[in-house]
Tab-separated table of C-alpha atoms in Angstrom:
chain	number	residue	atom	x	y	z
N	1107	UNK	CA	161.978	116.661	75.195
N	1108	UNK	CA	159.461	114.989	72.863
N	1109	UNK	CA	155.774	115.004	73.805
N	1110	UNK	CA	155.592	111.197	74.090
N	1111	UNK	CA	158.256	111.114	76.780
N	1112	UNK	CA	156.562	113.928	78.683
N	1113	UNK	CA	153.276	112.018	78.684
N	1114	UNK	CA	155.102	108.889	79.831
N	1115	UNK	CA	156.569	110.826	82.776
N	1116	UNK	CA	153.111	112.091	83.796
N	1117	UNK	CA	151.610	108.610	83.516
N	1118	UNK	CA	154.447	107.041	85.536
N	1119	UNK	CA	154.033	109.663	88.263
N	1120	UNK	CA	150.391	108.649	88.666
N	1121	UNK	CA	151.325	104.961	88.577
N	1122	UNK	CA	153.780	105.531	91.427
N	1123	UNK	CA	151.205	107.508	93.452
N	1124	UNK	CA	148.643	104.758	92.879
N	1125	UNK	CA	151.080	102.319	94.443
N	1126	UNK	CA	151.177	104.574	97.499
N	1127	UNK	CA	147.531	103.680	98.203
N	1128	UNK	CA	147.982	99.935	97.788
N	1129	UNK	CA	151.313	99.616	99.576
N	1130	UNK	CA	150.236	102.171	102.183
N	1131	UNK	CA	147.280	99.943	103.078
N	1132	UNK	CA	149.632	96.972	103.324
N	1133	UNK	CA	152.309	98.697	105.427
N	1134	UNK	CA	149.809	100.222	107.889
N	1135	UNK	CA	148.840	96.682	108.866
N	1136	UNK	CA	152.324	96.386	110.375
N	1137	UNK	CA	153.234	99.892	111.541
N	1138	UNK	CA	151.245	102.925	112.649
N	1139	UNK	CA	150.295	105.752	110.251
N	1140	UNK	CA	152.506	108.045	112.360
N	1141	UNK	CA	155.520	105.764	111.885
N	1142	UNK	CA	154.864	105.400	108.164
N	1143	UNK	CA	154.527	109.156	107.667
N	1144	UNK	CA	157.712	109.832	109.624
N	1145	UNK	CA	159.789	107.193	107.831
N	1146	UNK	CA	158.452	108.282	104.433
N	1147	UNK	CA	159.831	111.807	104.771
N	1148	UNK	CA	162.852	110.974	106.954
N	1149	UNK	CA	164.220	108.635	104.278
N	1150	UNK	CA	163.158	110.847	101.357
N	1151	UNK	CA	164.307	114.262	102.588
N	1152	UNK	CA	167.985	114.105	101.551
N	1153	UNK	CA	167.304	112.597	98.093
N	1154	UNK	CA	164.583	115.240	97.559
N	1155	UNK	CA	167.075	117.999	98.364
N	1156	UNK	CA	169.536	116.471	95.889
N	1157	UNK	CA	166.855	116.111	93.176
N	1158	UNK	CA	165.787	119.722	93.711
N	1159	UNK	CA	169.366	120.894	93.297
N	1160	UNK	CA	169.959	118.851	90.155
N	1161	UNK	CA	166.697	119.723	88.388
N	1162	UNK	CA	165.778	123.223	89.577
N	1163	UNK	CA	169.091	124.759	90.710
N	1164	UNK	CA	167.113	126.823	93.239
N	1165	UNK	CA	168.020	130.016	95.038
N	1166	UNK	CA	167.799	128.641	98.580
N	1167	UNK	CA	167.534	132.164	99.969
N	1168	UNK	CA	164.107	132.501	98.349
N	1169	UNK	CA	162.980	129.287	100.023
N	1170	UNK	CA	164.308	130.431	103.392
N	1171	UNK	CA	162.465	133.760	103.117
N	1172	UNK	CA	159.233	131.802	102.650
N	1173	UNK	CA	159.841	129.469	105.602
N	1174	UNK	CA	156.578	130.307	107.469
N	1175	UNK	CA	154.542	129.285	104.410
N	1176	UNK	CA	156.640	126.144	103.967
N	1177	UNK	CA	156.030	125.238	107.611
N	1178	UNK	CA	152.272	125.639	107.109
N	1179	UNK	CA	152.427	123.670	103.866
N	1180	UNK	CA	154.362	120.907	105.570
N	1181	UNK	CA	151.715	120.642	108.292
N	1182	UNK	CA	148.873	120.619	105.758
N	1183	UNK	CA	150.299	118.443	102.997
N	1184	UNK	CA	153.293	116.337	103.877
N	1185	UNK	CA	152.189	115.605	107.449
N	1186	UNK	CA	148.440	116.267	107.639
N	1187	UNK	CA	147.362	114.851	104.277
N	1188	UNK	CA	149.658	111.854	104.578
N	1189	UNK	CA	148.630	110.988	108.151
N	1190	UNK	CA	144.929	111.227	107.331
N	1191	UNK	CA	145.329	109.106	104.197
N	1192	UNK	CA	147.354	106.366	105.866
N	1193	UNK	CA	144.963	106.282	108.820
N	1194	UNK	CA	142.074	105.903	106.361
N	1195	UNK	CA	143.578	103.123	104.250
N	1196	UNK	CA	143.209	100.457	106.917
N	1197	UNK	CA	139.545	101.351	107.371
N	1198	UNK	CA	138.206	101.992	103.867
N	1199	UNK	CA	140.739	100.270	101.593
N	1200	UNK	CA	142.999	101.500	98.808
N	1201	UNK	CA	140.409	101.452	96.005
N	1202	UNK	CA	137.765	103.498	97.827
N	1203	UNK	CA	140.404	105.923	99.123
N	1204	UNK	CA	141.844	106.435	95.635
N	1205	UNK	CA	138.427	107.010	94.056
N	1206	UNK	CA	137.429	109.538	96.725
N	1207	UNK	CA	140.832	111.245	96.538
N	1208	UNK	CA	140.523	111.492	92.757
N	1209	UNK	CA	138.032	114.312	93.275
N	1210	UNK	CA	140.859	116.542	94.540
N	1211	UNK	CA	141.343	118.477	91.259
N	1212	UNK	CA	137.624	119.256	91.298
N	1213	UNK	CA	137.687	120.449	94.921
N	1214	UNK	CA	140.726	122.605	94.128
N	1215	UNK	CA	138.897	124.165	91.167
N	1216	UNK	CA	135.808	124.789	93.309
N	1217	UNK	CA	137.844	126.311	96.149
N	1218	UNK	CA	139.742	128.521	93.691
N	1219	UNK	CA	136.430	129.773	92.301
N	1220	UNK	CA	135.100	130.535	95.788
N	1221	UNK	CA	138.184	131.997	97.457
N	1222	UNK	CA	140.336	133.214	94.558
N	1223	UNK	CA	137.420	134.269	92.328
N	1224	UNK	CA	138.591	132.181	89.385
N	1225	UNK	CA	135.916	131.776	86.729
N	1226	UNK	CA	134.300	128.422	86.039
N	1227	UNK	CA	132.587	127.774	82.709
N	1228	UNK	CA	129.474	125.659	82.353
N	1229	UNK	CA	131.572	122.632	81.362
N	1230	UNK	CA	133.592	122.922	84.589
N	1231	UNK	CA	130.411	123.306	86.653
N	1232	UNK	CA	128.956	120.200	85.020
N	1233	UNK	CA	132.192	118.362	85.748
N	1234	UNK	CA	132.042	119.335	89.427
N	1235	UNK	CA	128.477	118.042	89.704
N	1236	UNK	CA	129.311	114.742	87.997
N	1237	UNK	CA	132.455	114.254	90.117
N	1238	UNK	CA	130.623	114.874	93.383
N	1239	UNK	CA	127.849	112.489	92.342
N	1240	UNK	CA	130.517	109.858	91.711
N	1241	UNK	CA	132.042	110.324	95.159
N	1242	UNK	CA	128.564	110.135	96.710
N	1243	UNK	CA	128.010	106.779	94.998
N	1244	UNK	CA	131.273	105.482	96.473
N	1245	UNK	CA	130.596	106.866	99.963
N	1246	UNK	CA	127.093	105.398	100.094
N	1247	UNK	CA	127.919	102.135	98.294
N	1248	UNK	CA	125.173	103.084	95.873
N	1249	UNK	CA	122.548	103.495	98.609
N	1250	UNK	CA	122.007	107.135	99.601
N	1251	UNK	CA	119.592	106.065	102.339
N	1252	UNK	CA	122.524	104.367	104.068
N	1253	UNK	CA	123.916	107.765	105.041
N	1254	UNK	CA	120.692	108.652	106.870
N	1255	UNK	CA	120.729	105.361	108.760
N	1256	UNK	CA	124.414	104.780	109.465
N	1257	UNK	CA	126.300	107.959	108.550
N	1258	UNK	CA	129.693	108.011	106.865
N	1259	UNK	CA	132.354	105.478	107.754
N	1260	UNK	CA	135.341	106.723	109.751
N	1261	UNK	CA	137.734	105.749	106.960
N	1262	UNK	CA	135.707	107.664	104.389
N	1263	UNK	CA	135.658	110.745	106.624
N	1264	UNK	CA	139.437	110.549	107.030
N	1265	UNK	CA	139.869	110.441	103.244
N	1266	UNK	CA	137.582	113.465	102.900
N	1267	UNK	CA	139.707	115.210	105.524
N	1268	UNK	CA	142.839	114.444	103.504
N	1269	UNK	CA	141.147	115.857	100.374
N	1270	UNK	CA	140.309	119.085	102.211
N	1271	UNK	CA	143.854	119.361	103.608
N	1272	UNK	CA	145.311	118.923	100.118
N	1273	UNK	CA	142.890	121.463	98.675
N	1274	UNK	CA	144.055	124.148	101.120
N	1275	UNK	CA	147.666	123.109	100.524
N	1276	UNK	CA	147.166	123.519	96.781
N	1277	UNK	CA	145.665	126.999	97.024
N	1278	UNK	CA	148.452	128.242	99.259
N	1279	UNK	CA	151.145	126.703	97.036
N	1280	UNK	CA	150.171	129.048	94.193
N	1281	UNK	CA	151.598	131.977	96.144
N	1282	UNK	CA	155.035	130.429	96.609
N	1283	UNK	CA	158.001	131.677	94.618
N	1284	UNK	CA	160.002	128.560	95.541
N	1285	UNK	CA	160.117	125.993	92.684
N	1286	UNK	CA	157.897	122.947	93.348
N	1287	UNK	CA	160.481	120.205	93.966
N	1288	UNK	CA	162.522	122.549	96.136
N	1289	UNK	CA	159.372	123.491	98.043
N	1290	UNK	CA	158.628	119.806	98.645
N	1291	UNK	CA	162.191	119.180	99.849
N	1292	UNK	CA	162.087	122.117	102.271
N	1293	UNK	CA	158.671	121.034	103.527
N	1294	UNK	CA	159.990	117.499	104.030
N	1295	UNK	CA	162.673	118.947	106.325
N	1296	UNK	CA	159.926	120.641	108.354
N	1297	UNK	CA	157.830	117.458	108.343
N	1298	UNK	CA	160.652	115.418	109.863
N	1299	UNK	CA	161.533	118.119	112.394
N	1300	UNK	CA	157.949	118.630	113.575
N	1301	UNK	CA	157.270	114.883	113.835
N	1302	UNK	CA	160.288	114.164	116.037
N	1303	UNK	CA	158.482	115.360	119.220
N	1304	UNK	CA	155.434	113.294	118.220
N	1305	UNK	CA	157.340	110.060	117.796
N	1306	UNK	CA	159.278	110.802	120.997
N	1307	UNK	CA	155.909	110.422	122.755
N	1308	UNK	CA	154.253	107.723	120.638
N	1309	UNK	CA	157.347	105.786	119.641
N	1310	UNK	CA	157.927	104.271	116.201
N	1311	UNK	CA	157.361	100.799	114.861
N	1312	UNK	CA	159.178	98.976	112.075
N	1313	UNK	CA	157.697	96.569	109.513
N	1314	UNK	CA	157.618	93.049	110.877
N	1315	UNK	CA	157.887	91.269	107.526
N	1316	UNK	CA	159.961	91.509	104.388
N	1317	UNK	CA	156.854	92.500	102.424
N	1318	UNK	CA	156.220	95.379	104.812
N	1319	UNK	CA	159.825	96.552	104.485
N	1320	UNK	CA	159.609	96.401	100.687
N	1321	UNK	CA	156.324	98.328	100.819
N	1322	UNK	CA	157.955	101.046	102.917
N	1323	UNK	CA	160.909	101.191	100.509
N	1324	UNK	CA	158.494	101.559	97.589
N	1325	UNK	CA	156.688	104.470	99.307
N	1326	UNK	CA	159.962	106.259	99.982
N	1327	UNK	CA	161.463	105.779	96.517
N	1328	UNK	CA	158.585	105.960	94.066
N	1329	UNK	CA	155.699	108.153	95.345
N	1330	UNK	CA	157.919	110.411	97.463
N	1331	UNK	CA	160.869	110.970	95.131
N	1332	UNK	CA	160.434	109.637	91.597
N	1333	UNK	CA	156.766	110.632	91.330
N	1334	UNK	CA	157.467	114.208	92.404
N	1335	UNK	CA	160.351	114.610	89.974
N	1336	UNK	CA	158.562	113.074	86.972
N	1337	UNK	CA	155.366	115.048	87.576
N	1338	UNK	CA	157.152	118.384	87.824
N	1339	UNK	CA	159.280	117.715	84.745
N	1340	UNK	CA	156.165	116.789	82.785
N	1341	UNK	CA	154.038	119.651	84.105
N	1342	UNK	CA	156.791	122.140	83.280
N	1343	UNK	CA	156.681	121.003	79.636
N	1344	UNK	CA	152.922	120.889	78.985
N	1345	UNK	CA	151.595	123.151	81.748
N	1346	UNK	CA	149.809	122.128	84.963
N	1347	UNK	CA	146.308	122.396	83.469
N	1348	UNK	CA	147.060	119.868	80.719
N	1349	UNK	CA	149.110	117.713	83.085
N	1350	UNK	CA	146.141	117.636	85.446
N	1351	UNK	CA	144.222	115.492	82.965
N	1352	UNK	CA	146.633	112.667	83.802
N	1353	UNK	CA	145.386	112.669	87.399
N	1354	UNK	CA	142.432	110.691	86.059
N	1355	UNK	CA	144.817	107.751	85.765
N	1356	UNK	CA	145.348	107.615	89.537
N	1357	UNK	CA	142.201	105.659	90.507
N	1358	UNK	CA	142.527	103.490	87.391
N	1359	UNK	CA	146.085	102.481	88.262
N	1360	UNK	CA	145.118	101.959	91.904
N	1361	UNK	CA	142.339	99.559	90.930
N	1362	UNK	CA	144.667	97.613	88.609
N	1363	UNK	CA	147.379	97.285	91.282
N	1364	UNK	CA	144.852	96.395	93.997
N	1365	UNK	CA	143.275	93.709	91.809
N	1366	UNK	CA	146.727	92.303	91.081
N	1367	UNK	CA	147.216	91.930	94.848
N	1368	UNK	CA	143.911	90.103	95.249
N	1369	UNK	CA	141.503	92.916	96.120
N	1370	UNK	CA	137.851	92.690	95.131
N	1371	UNK	CA	136.039	95.441	93.264
N	1372	UNK	CA	132.475	96.356	94.185
N	1373	UNK	CA	130.083	97.749	91.523
N	1374	UNK	CA	129.545	101.097	93.366
N	1375	UNK	CA	133.305	101.710	93.274
N	1376	UNK	CA	133.353	101.048	89.513
N	1377	UNK	CA	130.356	103.284	88.796
N	1378	UNK	CA	131.403	106.021	91.187
N	1379	UNK	CA	134.989	105.919	89.981
N	1380	UNK	CA	133.913	106.263	86.358
N	1381	UNK	CA	131.751	109.270	87.255
N	1382	UNK	CA	134.615	110.890	89.178
N	1383	UNK	CA	137.002	110.428	86.261
N	1384	UNK	CA	134.527	111.937	83.793
N	1385	UNK	CA	133.736	114.782	86.183
N	1386	UNK	CA	137.367	115.637	86.839
N	1387	UNK	CA	138.125	115.521	83.113
N	1388	UNK	CA	135.331	118.031	82.469
N	1389	UNK	CA	136.431	120.178	85.415
N	1390	UNK	CA	139.966	120.379	84.037
N	1391	UNK	CA	138.720	121.000	80.494
N	1392	UNK	CA	140.059	124.237	78.999
N	1393	UNK	CA	139.365	125.888	75.692
N	1394	UNK	CA	142.413	126.273	73.486
N	1395	UNK	CA	142.145	130.053	73.649
N	1396	UNK	CA	142.289	129.945	77.449
N	1397	UNK	CA	145.055	127.386	77.832
N	1398	UNK	CA	147.855	129.848	78.503
N	1399	UNK	CA	145.972	131.635	81.258
N	1400	UNK	CA	144.808	128.365	82.777
N	1401	UNK	CA	148.307	126.931	82.809
N	1402	UNK	CA	149.570	129.968	84.645
N	1403	UNK	CA	146.769	129.912	87.196
N	1404	UNK	CA	146.273	126.204	87.853
N	1405	UNK	CA	148.400	124.816	90.639
N	1406	UNK	CA	147.970	121.036	90.614
N	1407	UNK	CA	150.663	119.939	93.021
N	1408	UNK	CA	151.768	116.400	93.546
N	1409	UNK	CA	151.248	113.746	96.212
């Protein structure tokens, strides 16, 4: 596969995930975050299993042997991360949520350095500092004193919780022998199974409008299935460390889509988002001589 097509796949994956923020905010106005999370994986699970079979031809026995880890990963990523994000979108908005979430590669790098003893160079350290400053600008709307007076907003805290859940998910995923799309498909099975008792108590709600139904369909088809497949194909060709650079497109695409749907953009979000993008780029920076080792070590899973 030529390099241009690989880069297109990685860019499209981030475009589809950006839509998850915008359409997620829209759909959660009509149905609960629990319902949206359940429907997302219930409708996507069988296509994900089929995509895994077609692309990865997995040994399902390996996946079954790792079922306790997949169950934990499902609770952290497919259920926990998704629930926290969708609950946050109605409170903080798609743009702020995407900018805060964009720090995830930096938090993964920091956690890997702390818990897995992976080395960070001075460029990566600088990138972490810049990225965290950018998120602080977004969280405080450019006024740090606001935190002392009012504290963080609930929506912002939920996004931070989703970032932490995805960081733990990412570290654990590095120890899996199951291929990534297959792992996602197996974890989707667990997500649906473990959410059935929850929705038996809370009930489920369906979109009340055609726009809500189309938004739900988009979330099932593009972020949940197409995005996963395109990202993993692209990352397998150029390596996860290089592919991770494309994650900087996520907040950019989210802003473009949100503006197209009539959202307004505040200056702190622009400034903070730019700082996060620069910081994450520096954090994911690798010297050419280290690229092979970094590709092998860097697990940058998908959303």
